[in-house]
XYZ file of C-alpha atoms in Angstrom:
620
model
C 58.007 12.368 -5.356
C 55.919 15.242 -5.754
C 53.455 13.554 -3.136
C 55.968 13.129 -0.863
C 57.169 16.616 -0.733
C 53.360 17.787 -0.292
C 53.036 15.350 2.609
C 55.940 16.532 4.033
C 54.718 20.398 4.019
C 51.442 19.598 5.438
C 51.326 20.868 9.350
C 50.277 18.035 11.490
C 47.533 18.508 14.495
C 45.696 17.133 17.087
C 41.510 17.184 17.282
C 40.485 18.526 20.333
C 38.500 15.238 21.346
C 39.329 12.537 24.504
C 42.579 10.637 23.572
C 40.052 7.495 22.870
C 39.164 7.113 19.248
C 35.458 8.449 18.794
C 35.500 7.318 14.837
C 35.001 3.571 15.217
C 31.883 4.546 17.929
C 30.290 6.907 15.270
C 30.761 3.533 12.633
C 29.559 1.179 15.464
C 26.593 2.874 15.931
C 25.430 4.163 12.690
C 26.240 0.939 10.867
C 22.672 0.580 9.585
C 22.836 4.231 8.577
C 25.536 4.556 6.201
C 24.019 6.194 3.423
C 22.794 9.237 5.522
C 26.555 10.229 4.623
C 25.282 11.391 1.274
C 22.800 13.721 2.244
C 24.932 15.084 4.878
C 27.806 15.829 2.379
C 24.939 17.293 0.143
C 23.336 19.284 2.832
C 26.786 20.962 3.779
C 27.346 21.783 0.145
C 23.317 23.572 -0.671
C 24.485 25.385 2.861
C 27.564 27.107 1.375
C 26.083 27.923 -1.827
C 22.969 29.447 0.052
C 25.303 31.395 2.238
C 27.376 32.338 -1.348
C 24.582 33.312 -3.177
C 23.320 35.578 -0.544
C 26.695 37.557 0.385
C 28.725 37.524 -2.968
C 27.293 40.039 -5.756
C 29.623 39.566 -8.141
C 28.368 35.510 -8.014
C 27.166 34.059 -11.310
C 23.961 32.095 -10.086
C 24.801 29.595 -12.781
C 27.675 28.348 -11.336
C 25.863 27.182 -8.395
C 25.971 22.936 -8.609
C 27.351 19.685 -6.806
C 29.017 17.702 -8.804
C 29.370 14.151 -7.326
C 32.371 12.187 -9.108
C 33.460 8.438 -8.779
C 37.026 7.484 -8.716
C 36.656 3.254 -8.918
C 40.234 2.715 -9.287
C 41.105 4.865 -6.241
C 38.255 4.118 -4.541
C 37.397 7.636 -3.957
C 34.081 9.585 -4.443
C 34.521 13.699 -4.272
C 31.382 16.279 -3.090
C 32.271 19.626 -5.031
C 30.494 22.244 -4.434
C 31.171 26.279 -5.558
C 29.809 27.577 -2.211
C 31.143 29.822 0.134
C 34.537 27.897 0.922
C 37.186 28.400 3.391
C 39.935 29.211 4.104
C 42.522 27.962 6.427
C 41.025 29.739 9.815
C 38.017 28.417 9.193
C 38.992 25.024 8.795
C 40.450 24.866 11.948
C 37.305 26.060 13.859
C 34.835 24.542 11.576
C 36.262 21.182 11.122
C 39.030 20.686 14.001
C 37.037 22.347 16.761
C 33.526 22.345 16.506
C 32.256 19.626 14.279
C 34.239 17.077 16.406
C 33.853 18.635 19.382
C 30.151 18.155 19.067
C 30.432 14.292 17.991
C 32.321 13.670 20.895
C 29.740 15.629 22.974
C 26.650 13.873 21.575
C 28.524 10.601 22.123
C 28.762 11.309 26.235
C 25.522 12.650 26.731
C 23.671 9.730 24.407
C 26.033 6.721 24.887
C 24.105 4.437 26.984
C 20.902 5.082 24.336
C 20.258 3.358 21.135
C 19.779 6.576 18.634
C 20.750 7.911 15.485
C 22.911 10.476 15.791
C 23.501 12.060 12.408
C 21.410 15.730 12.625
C 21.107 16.329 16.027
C 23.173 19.216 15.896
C 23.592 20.222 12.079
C 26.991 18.912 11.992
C 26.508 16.401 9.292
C 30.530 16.376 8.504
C 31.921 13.357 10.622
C 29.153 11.190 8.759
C 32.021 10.371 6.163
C 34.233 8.357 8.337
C 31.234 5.345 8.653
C 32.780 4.633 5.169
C 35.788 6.351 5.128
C 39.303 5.307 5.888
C 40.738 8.386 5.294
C 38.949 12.135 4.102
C 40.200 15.332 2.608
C 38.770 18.774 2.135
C 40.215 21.103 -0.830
C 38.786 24.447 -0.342
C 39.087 27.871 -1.404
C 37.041 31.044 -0.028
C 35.363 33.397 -1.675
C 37.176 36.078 -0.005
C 39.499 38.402 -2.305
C 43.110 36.921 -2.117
C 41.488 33.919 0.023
C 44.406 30.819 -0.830
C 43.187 27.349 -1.236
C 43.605 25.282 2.270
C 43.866 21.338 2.527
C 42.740 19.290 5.359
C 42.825 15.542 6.050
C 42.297 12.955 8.251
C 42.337 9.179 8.389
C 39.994 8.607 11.295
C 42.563 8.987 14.320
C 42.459 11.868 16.184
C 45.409 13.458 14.033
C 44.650 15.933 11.194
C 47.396 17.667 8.922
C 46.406 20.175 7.259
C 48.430 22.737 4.253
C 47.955 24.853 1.033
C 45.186 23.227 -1.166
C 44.908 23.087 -5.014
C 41.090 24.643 -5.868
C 41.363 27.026 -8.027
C 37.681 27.984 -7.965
C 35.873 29.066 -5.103
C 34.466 26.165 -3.008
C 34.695 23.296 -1.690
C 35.319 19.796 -2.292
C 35.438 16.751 0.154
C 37.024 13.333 -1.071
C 36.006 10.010 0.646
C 38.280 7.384 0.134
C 36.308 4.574 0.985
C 37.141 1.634 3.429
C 37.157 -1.916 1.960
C 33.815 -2.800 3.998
C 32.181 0.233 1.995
C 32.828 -0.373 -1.815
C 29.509 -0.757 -3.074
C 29.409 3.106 -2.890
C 31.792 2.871 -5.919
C 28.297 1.827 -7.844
C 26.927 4.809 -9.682
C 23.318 3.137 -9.007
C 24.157 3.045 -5.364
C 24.938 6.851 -5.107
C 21.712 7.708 -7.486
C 19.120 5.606 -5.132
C 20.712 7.816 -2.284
C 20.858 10.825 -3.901
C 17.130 10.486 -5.404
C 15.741 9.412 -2.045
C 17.880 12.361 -0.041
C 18.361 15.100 -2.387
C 15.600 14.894 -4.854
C 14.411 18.835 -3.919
C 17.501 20.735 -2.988
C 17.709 23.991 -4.107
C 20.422 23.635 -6.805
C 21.419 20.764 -9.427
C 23.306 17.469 -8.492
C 25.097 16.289 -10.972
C 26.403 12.772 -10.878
C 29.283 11.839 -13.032
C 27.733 14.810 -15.443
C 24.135 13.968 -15.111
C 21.956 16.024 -13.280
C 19.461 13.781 -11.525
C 17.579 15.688 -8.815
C 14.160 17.422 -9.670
C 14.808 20.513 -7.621
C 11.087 21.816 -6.953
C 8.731 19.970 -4.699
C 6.013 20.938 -6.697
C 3.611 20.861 -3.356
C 5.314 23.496 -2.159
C 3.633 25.797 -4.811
C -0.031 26.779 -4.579
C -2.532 24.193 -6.390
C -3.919 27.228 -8.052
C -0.569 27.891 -10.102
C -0.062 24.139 -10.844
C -1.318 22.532 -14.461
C -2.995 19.015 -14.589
C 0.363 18.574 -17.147
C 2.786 19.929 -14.380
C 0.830 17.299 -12.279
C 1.696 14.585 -14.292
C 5.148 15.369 -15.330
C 6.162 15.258 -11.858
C 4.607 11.578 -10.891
C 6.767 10.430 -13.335
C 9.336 11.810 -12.962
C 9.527 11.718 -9.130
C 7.962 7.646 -9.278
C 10.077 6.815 -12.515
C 6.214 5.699 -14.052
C 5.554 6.020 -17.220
C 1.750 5.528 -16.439
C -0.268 8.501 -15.343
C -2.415 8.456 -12.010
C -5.575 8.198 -11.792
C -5.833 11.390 -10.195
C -4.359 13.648 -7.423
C -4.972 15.245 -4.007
C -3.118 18.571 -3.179
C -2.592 19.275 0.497
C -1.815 23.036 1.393
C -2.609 24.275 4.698
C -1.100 26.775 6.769
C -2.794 26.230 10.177
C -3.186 25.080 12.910
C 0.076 23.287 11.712
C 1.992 23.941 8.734
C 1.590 20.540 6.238
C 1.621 20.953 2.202
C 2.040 17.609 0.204
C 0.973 15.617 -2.892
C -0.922 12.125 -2.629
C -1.196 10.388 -6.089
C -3.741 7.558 -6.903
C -2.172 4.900 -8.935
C -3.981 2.526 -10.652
C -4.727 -0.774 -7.646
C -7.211 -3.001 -8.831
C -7.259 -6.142 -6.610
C -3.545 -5.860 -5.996
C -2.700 -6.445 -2.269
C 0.955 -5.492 -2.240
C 1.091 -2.368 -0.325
C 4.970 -1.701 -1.648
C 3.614 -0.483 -4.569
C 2.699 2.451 -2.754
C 5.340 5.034 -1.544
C 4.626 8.149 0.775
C 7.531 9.811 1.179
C 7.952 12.193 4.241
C 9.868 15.646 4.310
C 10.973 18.564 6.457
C 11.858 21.659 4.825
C 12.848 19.725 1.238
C 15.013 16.813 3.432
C 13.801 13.510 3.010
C 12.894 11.881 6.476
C 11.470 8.731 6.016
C 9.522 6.059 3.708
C 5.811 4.718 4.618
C 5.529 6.061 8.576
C 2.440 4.750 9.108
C 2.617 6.110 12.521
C 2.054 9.857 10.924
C 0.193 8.573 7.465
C -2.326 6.162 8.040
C -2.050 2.861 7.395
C -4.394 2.598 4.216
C -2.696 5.686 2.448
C 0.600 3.977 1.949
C -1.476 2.452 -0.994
C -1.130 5.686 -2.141
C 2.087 7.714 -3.630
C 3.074 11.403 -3.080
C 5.374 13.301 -0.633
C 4.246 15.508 2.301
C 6.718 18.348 3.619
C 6.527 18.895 7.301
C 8.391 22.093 8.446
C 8.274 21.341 12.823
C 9.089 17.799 12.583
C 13.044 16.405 13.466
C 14.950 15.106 10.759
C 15.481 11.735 13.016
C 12.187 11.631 14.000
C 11.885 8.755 16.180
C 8.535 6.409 16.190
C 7.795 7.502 19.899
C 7.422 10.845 19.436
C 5.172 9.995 16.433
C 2.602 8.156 18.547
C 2.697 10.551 21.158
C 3.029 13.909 19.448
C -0.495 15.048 19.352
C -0.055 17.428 16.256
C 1.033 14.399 14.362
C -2.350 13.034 15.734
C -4.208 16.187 13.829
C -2.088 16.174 10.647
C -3.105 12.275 10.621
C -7.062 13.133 11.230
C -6.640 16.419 8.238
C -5.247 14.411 5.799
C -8.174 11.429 6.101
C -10.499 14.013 5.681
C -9.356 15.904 2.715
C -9.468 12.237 0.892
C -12.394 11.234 2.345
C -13.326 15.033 1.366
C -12.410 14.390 -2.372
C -13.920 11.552 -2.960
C -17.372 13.097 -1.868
C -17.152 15.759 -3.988
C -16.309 13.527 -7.259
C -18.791 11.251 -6.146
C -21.401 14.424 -5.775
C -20.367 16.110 -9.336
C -19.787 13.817 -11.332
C -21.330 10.180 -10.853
C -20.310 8.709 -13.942
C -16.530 9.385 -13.951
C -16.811 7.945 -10.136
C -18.047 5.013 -11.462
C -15.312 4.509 -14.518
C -12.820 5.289 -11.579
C -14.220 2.452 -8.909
C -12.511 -0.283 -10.560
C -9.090 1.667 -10.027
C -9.842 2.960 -6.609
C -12.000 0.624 -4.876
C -9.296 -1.679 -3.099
C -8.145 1.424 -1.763
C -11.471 2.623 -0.193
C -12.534 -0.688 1.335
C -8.590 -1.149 2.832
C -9.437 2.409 4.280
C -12.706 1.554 5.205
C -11.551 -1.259 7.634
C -8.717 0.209 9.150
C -9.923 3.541 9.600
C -12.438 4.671 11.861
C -13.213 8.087 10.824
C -12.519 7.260 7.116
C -15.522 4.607 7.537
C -17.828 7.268 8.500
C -16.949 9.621 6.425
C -17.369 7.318 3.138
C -19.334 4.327 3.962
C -22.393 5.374 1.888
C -20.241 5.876 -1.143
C -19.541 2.858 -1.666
C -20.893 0.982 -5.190
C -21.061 -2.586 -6.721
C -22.020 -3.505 -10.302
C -24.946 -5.516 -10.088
C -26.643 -8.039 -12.406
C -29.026 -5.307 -13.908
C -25.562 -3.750 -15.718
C -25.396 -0.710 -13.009
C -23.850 0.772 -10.404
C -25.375 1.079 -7.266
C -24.643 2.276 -3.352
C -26.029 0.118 -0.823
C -29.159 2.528 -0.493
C -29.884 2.326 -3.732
C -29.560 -1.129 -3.950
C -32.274 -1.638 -0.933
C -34.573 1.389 -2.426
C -35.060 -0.759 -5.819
C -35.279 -4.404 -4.516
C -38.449 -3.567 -1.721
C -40.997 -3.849 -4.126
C -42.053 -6.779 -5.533
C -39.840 -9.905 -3.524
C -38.961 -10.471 0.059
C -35.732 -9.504 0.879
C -36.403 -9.266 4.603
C -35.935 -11.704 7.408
C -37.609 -11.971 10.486
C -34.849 -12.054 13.356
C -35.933 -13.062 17.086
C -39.574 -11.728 16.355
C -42.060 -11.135 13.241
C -41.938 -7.066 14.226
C -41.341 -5.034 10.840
C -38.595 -3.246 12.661
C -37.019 -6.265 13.314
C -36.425 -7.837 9.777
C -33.481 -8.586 8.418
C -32.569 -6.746 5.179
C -30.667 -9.184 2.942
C -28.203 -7.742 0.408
C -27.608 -10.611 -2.035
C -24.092 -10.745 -3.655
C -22.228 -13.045 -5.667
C -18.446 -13.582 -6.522
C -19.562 -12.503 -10.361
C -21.186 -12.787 -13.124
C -19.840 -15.224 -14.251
C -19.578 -17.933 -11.734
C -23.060 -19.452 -9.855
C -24.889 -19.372 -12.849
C -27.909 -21.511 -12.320
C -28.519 -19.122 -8.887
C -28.264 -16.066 -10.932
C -30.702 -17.315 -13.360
C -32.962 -18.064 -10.369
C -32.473 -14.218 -9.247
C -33.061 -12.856 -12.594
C -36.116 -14.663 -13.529
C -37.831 -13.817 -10.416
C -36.251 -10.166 -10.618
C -34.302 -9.945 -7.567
C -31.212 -7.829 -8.268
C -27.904 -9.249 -7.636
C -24.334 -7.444 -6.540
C -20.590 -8.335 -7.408
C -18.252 -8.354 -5.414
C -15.234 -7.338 -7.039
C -12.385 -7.292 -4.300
C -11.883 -10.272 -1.455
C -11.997 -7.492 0.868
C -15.400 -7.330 0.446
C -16.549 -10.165 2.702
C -14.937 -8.230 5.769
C -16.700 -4.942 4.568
C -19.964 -6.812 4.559
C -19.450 -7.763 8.361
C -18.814 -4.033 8.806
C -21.733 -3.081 7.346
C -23.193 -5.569 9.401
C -22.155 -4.473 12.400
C -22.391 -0.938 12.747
C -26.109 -0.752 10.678
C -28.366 -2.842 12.961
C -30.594 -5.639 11.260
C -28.344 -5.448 7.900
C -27.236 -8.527 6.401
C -25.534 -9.552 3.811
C -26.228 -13.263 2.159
C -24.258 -15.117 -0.915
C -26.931 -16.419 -3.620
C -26.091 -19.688 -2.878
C -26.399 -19.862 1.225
C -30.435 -19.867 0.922
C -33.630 -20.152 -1.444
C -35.514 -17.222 -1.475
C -39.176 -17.857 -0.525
C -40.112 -17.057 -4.377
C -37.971 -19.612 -5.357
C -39.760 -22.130 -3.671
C -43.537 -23.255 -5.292
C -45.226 -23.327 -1.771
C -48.893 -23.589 -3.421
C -47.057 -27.594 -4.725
C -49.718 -30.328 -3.195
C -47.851 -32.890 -1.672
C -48.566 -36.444 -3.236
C -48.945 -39.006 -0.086
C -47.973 -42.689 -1.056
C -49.188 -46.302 0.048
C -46.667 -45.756 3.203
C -47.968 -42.645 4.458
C -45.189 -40.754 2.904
C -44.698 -37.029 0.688
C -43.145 -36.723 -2.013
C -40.319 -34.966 -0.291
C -39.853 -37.809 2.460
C -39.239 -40.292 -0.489
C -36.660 -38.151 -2.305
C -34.710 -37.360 0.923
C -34.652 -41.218 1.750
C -33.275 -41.724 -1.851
C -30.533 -39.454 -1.628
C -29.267 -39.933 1.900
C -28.914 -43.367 0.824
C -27.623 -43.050 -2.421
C -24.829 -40.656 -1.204
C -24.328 -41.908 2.200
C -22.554 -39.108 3.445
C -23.862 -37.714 7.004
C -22.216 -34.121 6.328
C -24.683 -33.702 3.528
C -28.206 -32.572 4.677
C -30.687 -33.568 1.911
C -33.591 -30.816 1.800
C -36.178 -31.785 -1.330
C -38.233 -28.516 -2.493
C -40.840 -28.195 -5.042
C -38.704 -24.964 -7.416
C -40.670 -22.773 -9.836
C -38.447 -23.810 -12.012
C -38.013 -27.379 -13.263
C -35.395 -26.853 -15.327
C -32.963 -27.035 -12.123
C -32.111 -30.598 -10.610
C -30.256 -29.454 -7.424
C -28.360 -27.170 -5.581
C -26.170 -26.761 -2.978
C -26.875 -24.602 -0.349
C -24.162 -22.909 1.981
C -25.075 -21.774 5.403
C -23.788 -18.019 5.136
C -21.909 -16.909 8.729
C -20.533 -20.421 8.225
C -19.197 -20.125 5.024
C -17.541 -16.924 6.518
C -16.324 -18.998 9.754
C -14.520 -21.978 7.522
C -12.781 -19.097 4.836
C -11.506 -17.100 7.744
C -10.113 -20.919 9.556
C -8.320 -21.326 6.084
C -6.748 -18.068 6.985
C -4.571 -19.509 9.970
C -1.220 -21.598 9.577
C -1.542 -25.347 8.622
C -5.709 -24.996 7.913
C -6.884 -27.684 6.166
C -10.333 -26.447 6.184
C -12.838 -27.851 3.342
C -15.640 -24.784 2.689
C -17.684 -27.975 1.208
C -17.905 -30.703 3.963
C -20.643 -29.638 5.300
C -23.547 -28.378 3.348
C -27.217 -28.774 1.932
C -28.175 -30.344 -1.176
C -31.602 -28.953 -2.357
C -32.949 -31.411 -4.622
C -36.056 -30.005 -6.881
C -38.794 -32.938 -6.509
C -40.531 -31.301 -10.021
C -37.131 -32.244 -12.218
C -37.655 -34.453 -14.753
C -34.481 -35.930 -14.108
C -35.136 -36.362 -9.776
C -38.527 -37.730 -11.259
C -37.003 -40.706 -13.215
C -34.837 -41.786 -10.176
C -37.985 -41.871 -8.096
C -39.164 -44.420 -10.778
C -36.262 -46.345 -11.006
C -35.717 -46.689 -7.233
C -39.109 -48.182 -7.672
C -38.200 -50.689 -10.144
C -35.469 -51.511 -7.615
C -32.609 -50.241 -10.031
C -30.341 -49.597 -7.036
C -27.163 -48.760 -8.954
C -28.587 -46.014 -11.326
C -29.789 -44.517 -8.269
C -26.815 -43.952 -6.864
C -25.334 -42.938 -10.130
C -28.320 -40.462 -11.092
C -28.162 -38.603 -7.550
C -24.074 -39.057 -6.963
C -23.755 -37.224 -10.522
C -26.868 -34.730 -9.769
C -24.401 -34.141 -6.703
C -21.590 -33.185 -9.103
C -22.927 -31.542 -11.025
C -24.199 -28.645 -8.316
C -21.015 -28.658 -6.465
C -19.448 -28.027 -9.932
C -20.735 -24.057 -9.227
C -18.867 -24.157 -6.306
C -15.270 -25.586 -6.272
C -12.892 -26.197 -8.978
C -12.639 -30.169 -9.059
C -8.984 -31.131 -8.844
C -7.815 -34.122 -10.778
C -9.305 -37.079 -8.665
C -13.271 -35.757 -8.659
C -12.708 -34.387 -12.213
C -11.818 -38.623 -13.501
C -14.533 -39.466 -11.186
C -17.165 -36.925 -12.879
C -16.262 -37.919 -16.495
C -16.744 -41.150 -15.304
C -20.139 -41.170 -14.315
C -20.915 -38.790 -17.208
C -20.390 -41.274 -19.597
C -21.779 -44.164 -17.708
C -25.065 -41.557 -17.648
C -24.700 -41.217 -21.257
C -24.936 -45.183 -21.704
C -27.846 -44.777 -20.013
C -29.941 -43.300 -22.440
């Protein structure tokens, strides 16, 4: 009953807007943008208590909050604030003139264009009725004998409007939510919005009592006044991690654009998923946008931070990003102070660099390939660990392997400026044994890759250092590998040692895509290897990149077979004594067991290699 009467004293109106309903064009077009409603609700409210707190000296600073409170069973959520308030004059111009004047004006002048409207002109209010089927305002000003005024209005273009009930001065705004819009009922829901909108506004949010947004952007302070703690305390609280970074970048720079901001290094490794990163974009505290790679470049969305950008719109649209050409420069500064930092670590202190790599590298070498300028700046800081337990740069690398073994190649002529340096790498240390054992006992030094990025970096490298290459252990023999000084034995049929072995394996294995190449080895120890030609190898594992590949690295490749083995030595013999069937078992299992270094054997070739292990075994 008491309702009733209420309803009955309230003074009906009429907005000043076209007789056409503008509320269901406001939900039509910002239906993917319901949840800016939050922070434009939130905005309004830091507003009046910025306005309070600068004209009322009798205010009590502590009293400035939001308090954000869910109703379920109504369906309602209400946005109090103890701001400036209102009172009932300036309802009617705030609310029934102006606010929807100026939706209805931004609605002519943009309605053939696809845009988002909310912040074009500061009047955030009309944002409620995407989710609201009906909303009412309960304020009171802070003017002396100010009386509490209520508003409401379900969406038409009527209002009524009366005495409120706030007895404190304020203001709050109730959204009683439409049935399409319920999951805002979900205290999670409101707390993702709220922690993505509102994280920095000037004063506490509380939600349902608990106060969830950090307040201070910490970049907005100098690095100077900041502690490595303060540092820390923030990541985690702003990222929810309760692992520390590995460490931090502080950007603070007041010209020739205005740009402060906090990038945090999180621990990568190998991981490829770029969502683990999070750059978060700001103007003047406001949250603008997740990730613009059009503004941050691509490779630094690995990273995680925020960056405040004062002369930026709130809706900033991806055209004017890739045509504003101070977003160009902010892009450029903010590659450089990286690439900047990670000179300087790299400079002072070599070791902690080094402990770091294994953290940071998938970052660099994503950088290094999508980013032009980053590739210059940091392509000579680049390490690997290498089979002599160290880390090395490329240069360094080169400047200890010149000495004693040829790791140049002549290209096109046998000028010295025209070699070929070869930088040999292998997947690690422990995979391709037998070649690594080659390397080491003729003291050739030996890098690992540690990312699968690193195969594209090498054709970088390749490409922008002339007569640079890089070259897997296993796509060649080194030259002191090979025993050249080994006489060649002749037999009754005019033929070397090497011409007999390559007849006996072609035949034995009878497979045209393998190309048989017999060597005399240093070693003896090694039966055979296989050999894969390098820019094919690269070729076939890019072809496995595209859809439906069926691309097999191994069909075509060389099989060096070491004419000094004992073993290759015995099936000479017994192809003499006509023994046709060990022959084929003796150089089909020798086969085996080199392509064993190369591919995991799946369950057909692994039945087929026990096999003929055992029928070896029988053998002896």
């Amino acid at each position: 009953m008491a309702e009733k009467n209420k309803k009955e004293e309230l003074k009906k109106g009429s907005l000043k807007i076209h007789s056409e309903n503008i509320f269901p064009i406001i939900k039509k077009w910002l239906y993917s943008e319901h949840d800016i409603f939050v922070r434009e609700l939130v905005s309004n409210a830091v507003d009046a208590m910025s306005k309070r707190r600068a004209i009322d000296d009798d205010l009590d600073e502590k009293e400035l909050r939001i308090e954000i409170k869910i109703d379920k069973k109504a369906r309602r959520i209400d946005f109090i604030d103890y701001g400036i308030g209102m009172d009932a004059t300036e309802v009617k111009k705030y609310i029934n003139q102006i606010a929807f004047s100026g939706a209805e004006e931004f609605i002519e002048k943009f309605k053939d264009k696809q845009s988002n409207i909310i912040g074009h002109f500061g009047l955030g209010f009309y944002s409620a009725f995407m989710v609201a089927e009906k909303v009412t305002i309960d304020t009171l000003s802070y003017k002396k004998n100010a009386k509490p005024t209520f508003w409401e209005c379900d969406g038409s273009t009527e209002y009524a409007m009366g005495e409120g009930k706030r007895d404190q001065v304020g203001t709050t705004v109730s959204i009683h939510l439409n049935k399409d819009n319920d999951e805002y009922l979900e205290e999670s829901k409101l707390r993702d919005i709220l922690e993505r909108f509102c994280n920095f506004m000037p004063f506490p949010i509380k939600l349902e009592e608990n106060e969830i947004n950090i307040q201070e952007a910490l970049w907005l302070r100098q690095p100077s006044e900041v502690t490595d703690e303060e540092y820390k305390e923030f990541y985690k609280k702003f990222f929810h991690e309760f692992e520390e970074p590995l460490f931090w970048i502080h950007l603070n720079v007041d010209y020739p654009f205005n740009l402060k901001g906090i990038l945090y290094f999180p621990k990568l490794r190998n991981d490829l998923d770029v969502n683990r990163g999070q750059v978060k974009l700001y103007c003047n505290n406001v949250f603008v946008a997740d990730n613009l790679k059009e503004f941050i470049p691509e490779f630094l969305l690995l990273l995680r931070g925020g960056i405040d950008v004062p002369d930026i719109p709130l809706n900033v649209s991806r055209s004017f990003l890739q045509h504003d050409k101070q977003v160009s420069k902010i892009s450029k500064y903010i590659v450089k102070k990286v690439s900047d930092h990670f000179k300087s670590l790299f400079k002072d202190d070599r070791k902690k660099y080094e402990e770091l790599w294994k953290d940071m590298n998938h970052f660099v070498k994503v950088g290094l390939l999508t980013n032009e300028d980053f590739f210059e700046q940091l392509k000579d800081l680049v390490i690997y660990k290498t089979s002599e337990e160290r880390w090395v740069t490329l240069a360094e690398y080169k400047e200890n392997n010149l000495k004693d073994i040829n790791f140049t190649k002549p290209i096109g002529d046998e000028k010295e400026e025209n070699k070929n340096y070869r930088y040999f790498y292998s997947p690690g240390e422990n995979s391709q044994v037998t070649y690594l054992k080659m390397m080491k006992e003729m003291g050739a030094e030996v890098i690992f890759t540690d990312s699968p990025l690193d195969t594209h970096l090498f054709q970088r490298f390749e490409m922008s250092t002339p007569f640079t290459g890089f070259a897997r252990i296993d796509s060649e023999l080194l030259d002191d590998v090979v025993d050249s000084e080994q006489a060649e034995i002749v037999d009754a049929d005019n033929k070397t040692e090497a011409e007999r072995v390559k007849d006996i394996f072609d035949k034995a294995l009878d497979n045209k895509q393998i190309t048989v190449e017999p060597k005399h080895l240093k070693s003896d120890d090694i039966p055979s290897l296989v050999v894969l030609n390098e820019h094919m190898r690269r070729f076939q594992e890019m072809s496995m990149l595209m859809p439906g590949s069926k691309t097999d690295l191994l069909a075509n490749h060389t099989l060096v077979v070491n004419i000094g083995n004992p073993t290759v030595k015995k099936i000479m013999k017994l192809n003499g004594l006509g023994k046709d069937d060990d022959v084929k078992l003796l150089c089909g299992y020798l086969h085996q067991l080199a392509l064993i270094e190369q591919k995991r054997f799946d369950g057909d070739e692994l039945r087929k290699f026990l096999d003929n292990a055992n029928r070896v075994l029988r053998m002896l």
